[in-house]
Structure formats: structure tokens, C-alpha cells
Tab-separated table of C-alpha atoms in Angstrom:
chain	number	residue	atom	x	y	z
A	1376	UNK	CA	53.371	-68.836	40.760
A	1377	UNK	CA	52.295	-65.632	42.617
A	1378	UNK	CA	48.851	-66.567	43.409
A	1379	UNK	CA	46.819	-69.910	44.219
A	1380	UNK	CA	43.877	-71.707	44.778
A	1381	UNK	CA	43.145	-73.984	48.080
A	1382	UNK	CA	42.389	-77.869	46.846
A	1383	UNK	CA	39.119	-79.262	46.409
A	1384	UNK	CA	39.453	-80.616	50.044
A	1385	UNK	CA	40.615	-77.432	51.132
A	1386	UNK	CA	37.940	-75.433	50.245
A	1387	UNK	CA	34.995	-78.075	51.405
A	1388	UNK	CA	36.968	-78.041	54.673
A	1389	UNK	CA	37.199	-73.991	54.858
A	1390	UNK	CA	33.640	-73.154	53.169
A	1391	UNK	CA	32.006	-76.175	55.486
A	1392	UNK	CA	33.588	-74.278	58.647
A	1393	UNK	CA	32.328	-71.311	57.370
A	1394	UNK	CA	29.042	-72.179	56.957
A	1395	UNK	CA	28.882	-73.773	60.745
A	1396	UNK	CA	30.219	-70.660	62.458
A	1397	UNK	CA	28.545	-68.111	60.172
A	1398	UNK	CA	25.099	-66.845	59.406
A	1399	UNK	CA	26.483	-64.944	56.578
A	1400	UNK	CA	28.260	-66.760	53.826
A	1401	UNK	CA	28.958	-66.275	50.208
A	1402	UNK	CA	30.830	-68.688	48.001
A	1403	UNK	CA	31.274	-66.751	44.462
A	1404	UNK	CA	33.053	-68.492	41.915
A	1405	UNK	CA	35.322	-66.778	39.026
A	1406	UNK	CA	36.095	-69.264	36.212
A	1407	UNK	CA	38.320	-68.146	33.196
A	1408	UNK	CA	35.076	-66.701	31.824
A	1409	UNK	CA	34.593	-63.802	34.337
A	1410	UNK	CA	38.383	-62.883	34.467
A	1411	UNK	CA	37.935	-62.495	30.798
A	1412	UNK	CA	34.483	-60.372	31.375
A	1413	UNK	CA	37.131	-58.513	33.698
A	1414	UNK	CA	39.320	-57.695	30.573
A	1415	UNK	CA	36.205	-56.528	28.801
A	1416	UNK	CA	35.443	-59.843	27.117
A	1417	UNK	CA	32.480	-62.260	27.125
A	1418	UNK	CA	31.641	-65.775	27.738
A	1419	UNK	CA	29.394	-68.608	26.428
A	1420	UNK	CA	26.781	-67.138	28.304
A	1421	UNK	CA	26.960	-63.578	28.219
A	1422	UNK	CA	27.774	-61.179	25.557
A	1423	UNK	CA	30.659	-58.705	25.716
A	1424	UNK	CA	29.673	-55.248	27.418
A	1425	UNK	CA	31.572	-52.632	29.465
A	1426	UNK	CA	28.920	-52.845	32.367
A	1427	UNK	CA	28.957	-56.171	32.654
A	1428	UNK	CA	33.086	-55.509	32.838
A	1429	UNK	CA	32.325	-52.832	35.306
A	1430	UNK	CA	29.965	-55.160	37.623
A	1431	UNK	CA	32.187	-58.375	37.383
A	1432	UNK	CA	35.152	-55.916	39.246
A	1433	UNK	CA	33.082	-54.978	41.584
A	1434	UNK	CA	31.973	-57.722	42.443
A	1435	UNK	CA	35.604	-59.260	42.316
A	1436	UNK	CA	37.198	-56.271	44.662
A	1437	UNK	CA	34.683	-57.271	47.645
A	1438	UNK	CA	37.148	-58.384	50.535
A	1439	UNK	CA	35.674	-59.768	53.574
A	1440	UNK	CA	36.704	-63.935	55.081
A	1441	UNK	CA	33.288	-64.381	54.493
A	1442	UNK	CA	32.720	-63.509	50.826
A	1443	UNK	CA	34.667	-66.749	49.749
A	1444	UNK	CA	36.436	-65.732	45.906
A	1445	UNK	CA	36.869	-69.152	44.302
A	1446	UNK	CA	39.243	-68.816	41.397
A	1447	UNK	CA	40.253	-70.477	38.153
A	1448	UNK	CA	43.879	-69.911	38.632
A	1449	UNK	CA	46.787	-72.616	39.822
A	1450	UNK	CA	44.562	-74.936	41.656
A	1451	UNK	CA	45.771	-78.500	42.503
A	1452	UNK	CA	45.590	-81.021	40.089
A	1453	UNK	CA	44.009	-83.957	41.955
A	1454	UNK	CA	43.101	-87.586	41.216
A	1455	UNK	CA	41.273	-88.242	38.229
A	1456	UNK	CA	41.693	-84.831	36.609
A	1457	UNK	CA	42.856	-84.918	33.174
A	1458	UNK	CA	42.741	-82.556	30.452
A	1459	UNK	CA	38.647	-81.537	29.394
A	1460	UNK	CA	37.721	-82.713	32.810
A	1461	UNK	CA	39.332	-80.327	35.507
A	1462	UNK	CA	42.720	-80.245	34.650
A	1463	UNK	CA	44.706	-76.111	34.943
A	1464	UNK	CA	43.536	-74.434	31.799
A	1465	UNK	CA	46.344	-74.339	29.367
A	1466	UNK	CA	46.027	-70.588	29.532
A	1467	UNK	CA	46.461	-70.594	33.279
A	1468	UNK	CA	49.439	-68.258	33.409
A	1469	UNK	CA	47.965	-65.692	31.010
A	1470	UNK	CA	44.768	-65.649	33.828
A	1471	UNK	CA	47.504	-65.169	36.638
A	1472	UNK	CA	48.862	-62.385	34.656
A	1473	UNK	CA	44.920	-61.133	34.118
A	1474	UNK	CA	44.640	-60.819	37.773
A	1475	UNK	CA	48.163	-59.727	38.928
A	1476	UNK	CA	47.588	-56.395	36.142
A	1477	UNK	CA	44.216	-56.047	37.989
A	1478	UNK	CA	46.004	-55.572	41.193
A	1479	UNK	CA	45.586	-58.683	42.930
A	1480	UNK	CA	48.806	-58.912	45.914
A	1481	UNK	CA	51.078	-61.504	45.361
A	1482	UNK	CA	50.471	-64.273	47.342
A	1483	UNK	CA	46.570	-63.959	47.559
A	1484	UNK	CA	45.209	-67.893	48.007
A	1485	UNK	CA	41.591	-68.347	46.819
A	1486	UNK	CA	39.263	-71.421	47.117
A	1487	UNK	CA	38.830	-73.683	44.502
A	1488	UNK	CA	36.142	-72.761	42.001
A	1489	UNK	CA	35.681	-76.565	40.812
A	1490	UNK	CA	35.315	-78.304	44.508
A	1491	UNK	CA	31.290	-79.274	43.623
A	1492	UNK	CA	31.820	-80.064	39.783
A	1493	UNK	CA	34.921	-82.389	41.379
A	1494	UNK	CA	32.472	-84.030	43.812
A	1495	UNK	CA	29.752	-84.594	41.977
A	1496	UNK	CA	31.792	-87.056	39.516
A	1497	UNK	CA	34.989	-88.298	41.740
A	1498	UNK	CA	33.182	-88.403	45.093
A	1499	UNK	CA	29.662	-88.078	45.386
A	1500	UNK	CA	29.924	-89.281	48.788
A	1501	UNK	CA	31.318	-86.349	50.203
A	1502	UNK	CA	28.858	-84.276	47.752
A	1503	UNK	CA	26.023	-85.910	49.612
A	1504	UNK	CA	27.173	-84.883	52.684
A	1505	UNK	CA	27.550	-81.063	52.351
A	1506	UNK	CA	23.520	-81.436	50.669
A	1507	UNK	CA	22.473	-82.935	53.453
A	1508	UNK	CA	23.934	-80.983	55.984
A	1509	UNK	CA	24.112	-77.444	54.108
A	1510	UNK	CA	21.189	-77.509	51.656
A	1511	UNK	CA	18.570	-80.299	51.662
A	1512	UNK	CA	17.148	-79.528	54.857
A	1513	UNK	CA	17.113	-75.441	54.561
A	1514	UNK	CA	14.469	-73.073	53.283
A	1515	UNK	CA	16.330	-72.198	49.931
A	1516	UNK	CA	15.730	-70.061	47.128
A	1517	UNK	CA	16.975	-70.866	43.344
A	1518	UNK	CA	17.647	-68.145	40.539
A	1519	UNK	CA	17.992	-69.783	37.403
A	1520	UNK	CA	16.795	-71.469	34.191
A	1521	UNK	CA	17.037	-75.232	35.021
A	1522	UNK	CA	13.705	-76.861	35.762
A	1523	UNK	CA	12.765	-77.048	39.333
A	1524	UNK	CA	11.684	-80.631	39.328
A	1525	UNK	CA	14.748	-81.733	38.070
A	1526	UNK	CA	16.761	-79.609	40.643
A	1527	UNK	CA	14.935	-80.839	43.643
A	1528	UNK	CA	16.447	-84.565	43.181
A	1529	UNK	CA	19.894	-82.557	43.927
A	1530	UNK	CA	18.845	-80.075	46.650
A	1531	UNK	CA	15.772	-81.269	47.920
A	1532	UNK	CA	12.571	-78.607	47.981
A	1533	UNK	CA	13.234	-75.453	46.580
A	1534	UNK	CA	10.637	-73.301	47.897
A	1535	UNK	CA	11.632	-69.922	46.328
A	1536	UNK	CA	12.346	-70.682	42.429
A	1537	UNK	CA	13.179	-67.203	40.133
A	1538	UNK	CA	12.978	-68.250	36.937
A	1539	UNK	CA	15.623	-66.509	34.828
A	1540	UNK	CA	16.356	-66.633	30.795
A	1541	UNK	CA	19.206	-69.147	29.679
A	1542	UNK	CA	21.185	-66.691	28.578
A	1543	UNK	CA	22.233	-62.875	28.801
A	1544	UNK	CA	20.485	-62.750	32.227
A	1545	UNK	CA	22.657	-59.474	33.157
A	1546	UNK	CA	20.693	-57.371	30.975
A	1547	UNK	CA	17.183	-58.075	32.505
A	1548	UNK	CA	18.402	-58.053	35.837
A	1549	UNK	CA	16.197	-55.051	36.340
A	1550	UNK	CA	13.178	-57.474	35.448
A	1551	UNK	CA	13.978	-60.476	37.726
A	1552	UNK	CA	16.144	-58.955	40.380
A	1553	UNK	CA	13.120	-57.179	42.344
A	1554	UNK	CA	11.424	-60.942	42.851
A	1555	UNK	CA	14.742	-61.985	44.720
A	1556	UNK	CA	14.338	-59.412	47.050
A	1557	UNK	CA	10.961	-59.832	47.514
A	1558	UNK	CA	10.865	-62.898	48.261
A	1559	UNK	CA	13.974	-63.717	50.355
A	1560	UNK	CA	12.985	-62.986	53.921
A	1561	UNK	CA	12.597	-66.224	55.907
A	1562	UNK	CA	14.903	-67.935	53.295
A	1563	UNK	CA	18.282	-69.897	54.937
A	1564	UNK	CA	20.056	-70.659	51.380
A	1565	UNK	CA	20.192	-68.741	48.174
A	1566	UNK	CA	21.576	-70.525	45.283
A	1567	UNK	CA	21.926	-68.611	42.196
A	1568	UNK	CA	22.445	-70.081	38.832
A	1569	UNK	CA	22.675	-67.439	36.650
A	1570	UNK	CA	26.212	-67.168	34.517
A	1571	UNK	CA	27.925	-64.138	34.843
A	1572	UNK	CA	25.095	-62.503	36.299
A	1573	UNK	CA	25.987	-64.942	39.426
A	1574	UNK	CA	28.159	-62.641	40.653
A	1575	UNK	CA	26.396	-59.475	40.223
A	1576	UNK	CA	23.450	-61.244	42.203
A	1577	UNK	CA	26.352	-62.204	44.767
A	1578	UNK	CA	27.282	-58.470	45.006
A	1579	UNK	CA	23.686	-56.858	45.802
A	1580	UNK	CA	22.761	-59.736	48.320
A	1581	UNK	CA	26.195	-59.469	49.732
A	1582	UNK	CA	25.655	-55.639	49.992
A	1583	UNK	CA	21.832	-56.039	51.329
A	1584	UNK	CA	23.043	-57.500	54.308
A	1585	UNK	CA	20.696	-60.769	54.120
A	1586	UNK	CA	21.591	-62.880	56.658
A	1587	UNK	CA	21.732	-66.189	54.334
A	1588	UNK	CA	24.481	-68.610	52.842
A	1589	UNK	CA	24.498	-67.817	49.161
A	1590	UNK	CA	26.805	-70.857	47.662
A	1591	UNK	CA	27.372	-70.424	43.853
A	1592	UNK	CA	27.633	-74.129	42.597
A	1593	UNK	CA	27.977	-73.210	39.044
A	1594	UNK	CA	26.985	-76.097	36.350
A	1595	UNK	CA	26.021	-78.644	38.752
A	1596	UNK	CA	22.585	-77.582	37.420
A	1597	UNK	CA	23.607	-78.366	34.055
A	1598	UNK	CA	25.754	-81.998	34.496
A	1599	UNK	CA	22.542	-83.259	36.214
A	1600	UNK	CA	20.410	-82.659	33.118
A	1601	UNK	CA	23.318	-84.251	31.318
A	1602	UNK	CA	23.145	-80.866	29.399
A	1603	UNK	CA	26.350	-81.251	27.366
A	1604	UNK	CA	27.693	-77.151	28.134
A	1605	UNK	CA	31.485	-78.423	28.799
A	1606	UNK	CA	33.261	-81.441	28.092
A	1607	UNK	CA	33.534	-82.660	31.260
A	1608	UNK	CA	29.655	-83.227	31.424
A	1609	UNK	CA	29.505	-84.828	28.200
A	1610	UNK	CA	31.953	-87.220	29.202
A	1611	UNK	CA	31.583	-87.975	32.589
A	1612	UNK	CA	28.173	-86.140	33.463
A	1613	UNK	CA	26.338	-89.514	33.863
A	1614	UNK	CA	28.555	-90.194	37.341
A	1615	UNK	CA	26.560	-87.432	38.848
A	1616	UNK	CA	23.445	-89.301	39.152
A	1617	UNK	CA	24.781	-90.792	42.198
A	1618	UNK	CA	24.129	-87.290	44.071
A	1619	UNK	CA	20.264	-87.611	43.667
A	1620	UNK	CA	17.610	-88.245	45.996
A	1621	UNK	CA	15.595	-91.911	45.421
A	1622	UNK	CA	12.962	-91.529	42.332
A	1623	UNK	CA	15.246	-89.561	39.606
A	1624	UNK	CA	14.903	-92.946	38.006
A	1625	UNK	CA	11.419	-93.151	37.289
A	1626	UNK	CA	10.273	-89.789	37.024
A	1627	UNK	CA	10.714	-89.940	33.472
A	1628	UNK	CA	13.229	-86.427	33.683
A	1629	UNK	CA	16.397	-87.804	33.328
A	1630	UNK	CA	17.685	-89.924	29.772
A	1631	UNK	CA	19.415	-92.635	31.013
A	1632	UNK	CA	21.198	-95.185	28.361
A	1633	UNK	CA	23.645	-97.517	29.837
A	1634	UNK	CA	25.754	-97.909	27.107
A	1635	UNK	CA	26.542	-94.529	26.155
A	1636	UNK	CA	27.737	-94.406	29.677
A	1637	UNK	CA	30.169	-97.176	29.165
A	1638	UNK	CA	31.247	-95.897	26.210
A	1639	UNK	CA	31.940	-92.243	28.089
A	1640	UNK	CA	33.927	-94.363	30.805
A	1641	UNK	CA	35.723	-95.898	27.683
A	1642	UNK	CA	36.963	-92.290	26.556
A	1643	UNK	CA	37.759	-90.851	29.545
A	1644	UNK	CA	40.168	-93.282	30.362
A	1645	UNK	CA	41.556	-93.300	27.109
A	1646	UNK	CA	42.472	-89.525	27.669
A	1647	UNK	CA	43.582	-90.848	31.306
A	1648	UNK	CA	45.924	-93.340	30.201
A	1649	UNK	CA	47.342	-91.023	26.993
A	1650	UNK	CA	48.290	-88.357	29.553
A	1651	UNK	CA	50.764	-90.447	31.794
């Protein structure tokens, strides 16, 4: 193992430090999809294209201790993770290897790019916490697809929302891109939602100088709208309703069927108990 990730714990611990001593934070996540964008491939999201390629390195080679890389590759496995639901990818060395051919030094440790998906369904406790000391109570701006009443039982009032397209968002970045920038003085928190295109946003704010916290929390958008995009939310995505605000349960937004949930619980501890 010639490169590694920081626990869950660890990166809450470093990104929450961060964030207190800091003006200036960025928290930019690289799953297994964007190292493969990196080898010229594409993702669920995003079709194959060499600019894309091209922007994702860019974006990737930006080295400063407060542009916080959070990487798919030879993180922890921690309590509850089991295969479909956090555990190492099974291609985990062949992403090392990805990386190391790229040039990344030996030795590099990143932050975990998981820590928020982890929360959200092991310990919303803790999840709570870092909203309502980081997010709820900040002027923030969204960039996504989600729907903004649903996202404001997570993160409390959004008052910037840029409404993106729910897929392929890198190739009308020219269209939506100018409405960040107009729109982000006076803002505290930026969290984009867009894919790939994440990072590429990540890049230009990062190079813009804005003086904000730009925290890429990846699906958490998606696991709240029990929007069934990766196995882990379609098996334990109901547990994240614990990391809402007071009212998600009547506003008529969210499907809510006990049972199904039981039976979810049922599974995953089936796959718990088959991979002792």
C-alpha cells in the first residue's frame, strides 16, 4: 500500500479544524468514478470525453492544505461497513495503480471521500453536529438538481439555489456557471452537487479566490430522497432521515413505509453476518 486515505474520524477531525481556522476551504471528493474520468473514462453521470479527462486532472493536481483531496483509495474499513455499503472497492489496487501512473508520490495520505455518506447512516449524531455548526446557520449557496425544499430539511435555508440538469452537467457549464459567480458574493458556504462537474466547479472557485468553504458532500442529496443511485442508499438510505430538521415528516416530500425499512435492516445484516 503506497498511498492512503485518513478514516472517517480522521477527516471530520482534520476538515472540522480546517474549517475553524480557515476562511478558505475546499473539500473535493474523487470516487472511483473521477479516477476513471482521469484514465479517459466516464461515469454514471457523465459521458466519456477528453475535456472532461483534461479538467478532472486539473482539478486533481491542485496542491494546497486547504484544497482537501478526498480519495477512493485504501481507506479504513470501519464498523458497519460491509460490501455494497462502504466497504474498499474490490478494484482498489487497480485505482492505486491509476494514481501512482498519474504521478501521485508514494506515501501521499488523502481524506476520506465517504466520511458524510458514513455519518449520515452509522452516526447521524455526529452528522448533526458538523450541520449545525458548519452549514445550517451560514449563508450557503447549492448547485445542483435535487429539489430545494427537500434539501433544506438537511442544510437548513439555502438562499442561493443553481439549478443544474441531472446529468452531463460538464457540458453546459458555460450556461450555469456564470449564475455561480454572480451570485456568490456575501455567500459563507458553497455546496455543489453536480457529478463530475463537482470538481471542475471546485477548480474555478478554488482559482477565483472566493473567500468561502466549498464542502463537496456528494450523494447525501440523493440518500435523503431515498433516490436509489447506489446500493448503499437502497439499502440503508432510510437511516438518514435521522439527519433532518423537525417537519420532513409531514411535508408530504419524503415516502416513508415502515416495513420496507425493516425489511432493508433485514438484508443488510444478512450481508453483515455472511461476511464474518
Amino acid at each position: 500500500m503506497q498511498l492512503s486515505a485518513r478514516s472517517v474520524y480522521g477527516t471530520l477531525e482534520h476538515l472540522d479544524q480546517q474549517l475553524k481556522e480557515h476562511k478558505r476551504v475546499f473539500y473535493t471528493r474523487f470516487g472511483d468514478g473521477e479516477i476513471y474520468i482521469m484514465q479517459g473514462k466516464g461515469t454514471i453521470d457523465h459521458a466519456p470525453a477528453p475535456e472532461l479527462t483534461a479538467e478532472i486532472k486539473k482539478v486533481f493536481a491542485i496542491e494546497h492544505p486547504q484544497f482537501l483531496k478526498a480519495v477512493s483509495v485504501n481507506y479504513p474499513r470501519e464498523r458497519g461497513m460491509v460490501d455494497g455499503v462502504f466497504a474498499p472497492f474490490p478494484d482498489n489496487d487497480a485505482l492505486e495503480q491509476a494514481l501512482l501512473q498519474m504521478g501521485e508520490k508514494p506515501g501521499t495520505v488523502y481524506d476520506n471521500f465517504i466520511s458524510f455518506h458514513y455519518l449520515s447512516l452509522f452516526d447521524q449524531q455526529r452528522m448533526q453536529s458538523f450541520l449545525d455548526q458548519h452549514i445550517r446557520p451560514k449563508r450557503k449557496m447549492f448547485i445542483g438538481s435535487s429539489d430545494k425544499r427537500v434539501l433544506e430539511y438537511v442544510f437548513g435555508k439555502i438562499d442561493v439555489y443553481v439549478q443544474l440538469p441531472g446529468r452531463d452537467a460538464f457540458y453546459t457549464l458555460d450556461e450555469w456557471f456564470p449564475k455561480v459567480r454572480e451570485q456568490l458574493e456575501g455567500v459563507d458556504v458553497v455546496l455543489p452537487a453536480a457529478g463530475a462537474a463537482t470538481k471542475v466547479v471546485q477548480r474555478l472557485l478554488w482559482e477565483s479566490g472566493a473567500p468561502v468553504h466549498s464542502i463537496d458532500m456528494g450523494s447525501v442529496a440523493d440518500v435523503v430522497q431515498q433516490r436509489g443511485t447506489r446500493r448503499w442508499i437502497r439499502l440503508l438510505g432510510h437511516r438518514s432521515r435521522k439527519i433532518m430538521l423537525p417537519g420532513w415528516q409531514q411535508s408530504g416530500l419524503f415516502k416513508q413505509s415502515p416495513v420496507r425499512d425493516v425489511k432493508q435492516e433485514l438484508k443488510y445484516l444478512f450481508h453483515k453476518l455472511r461476511a464474518r
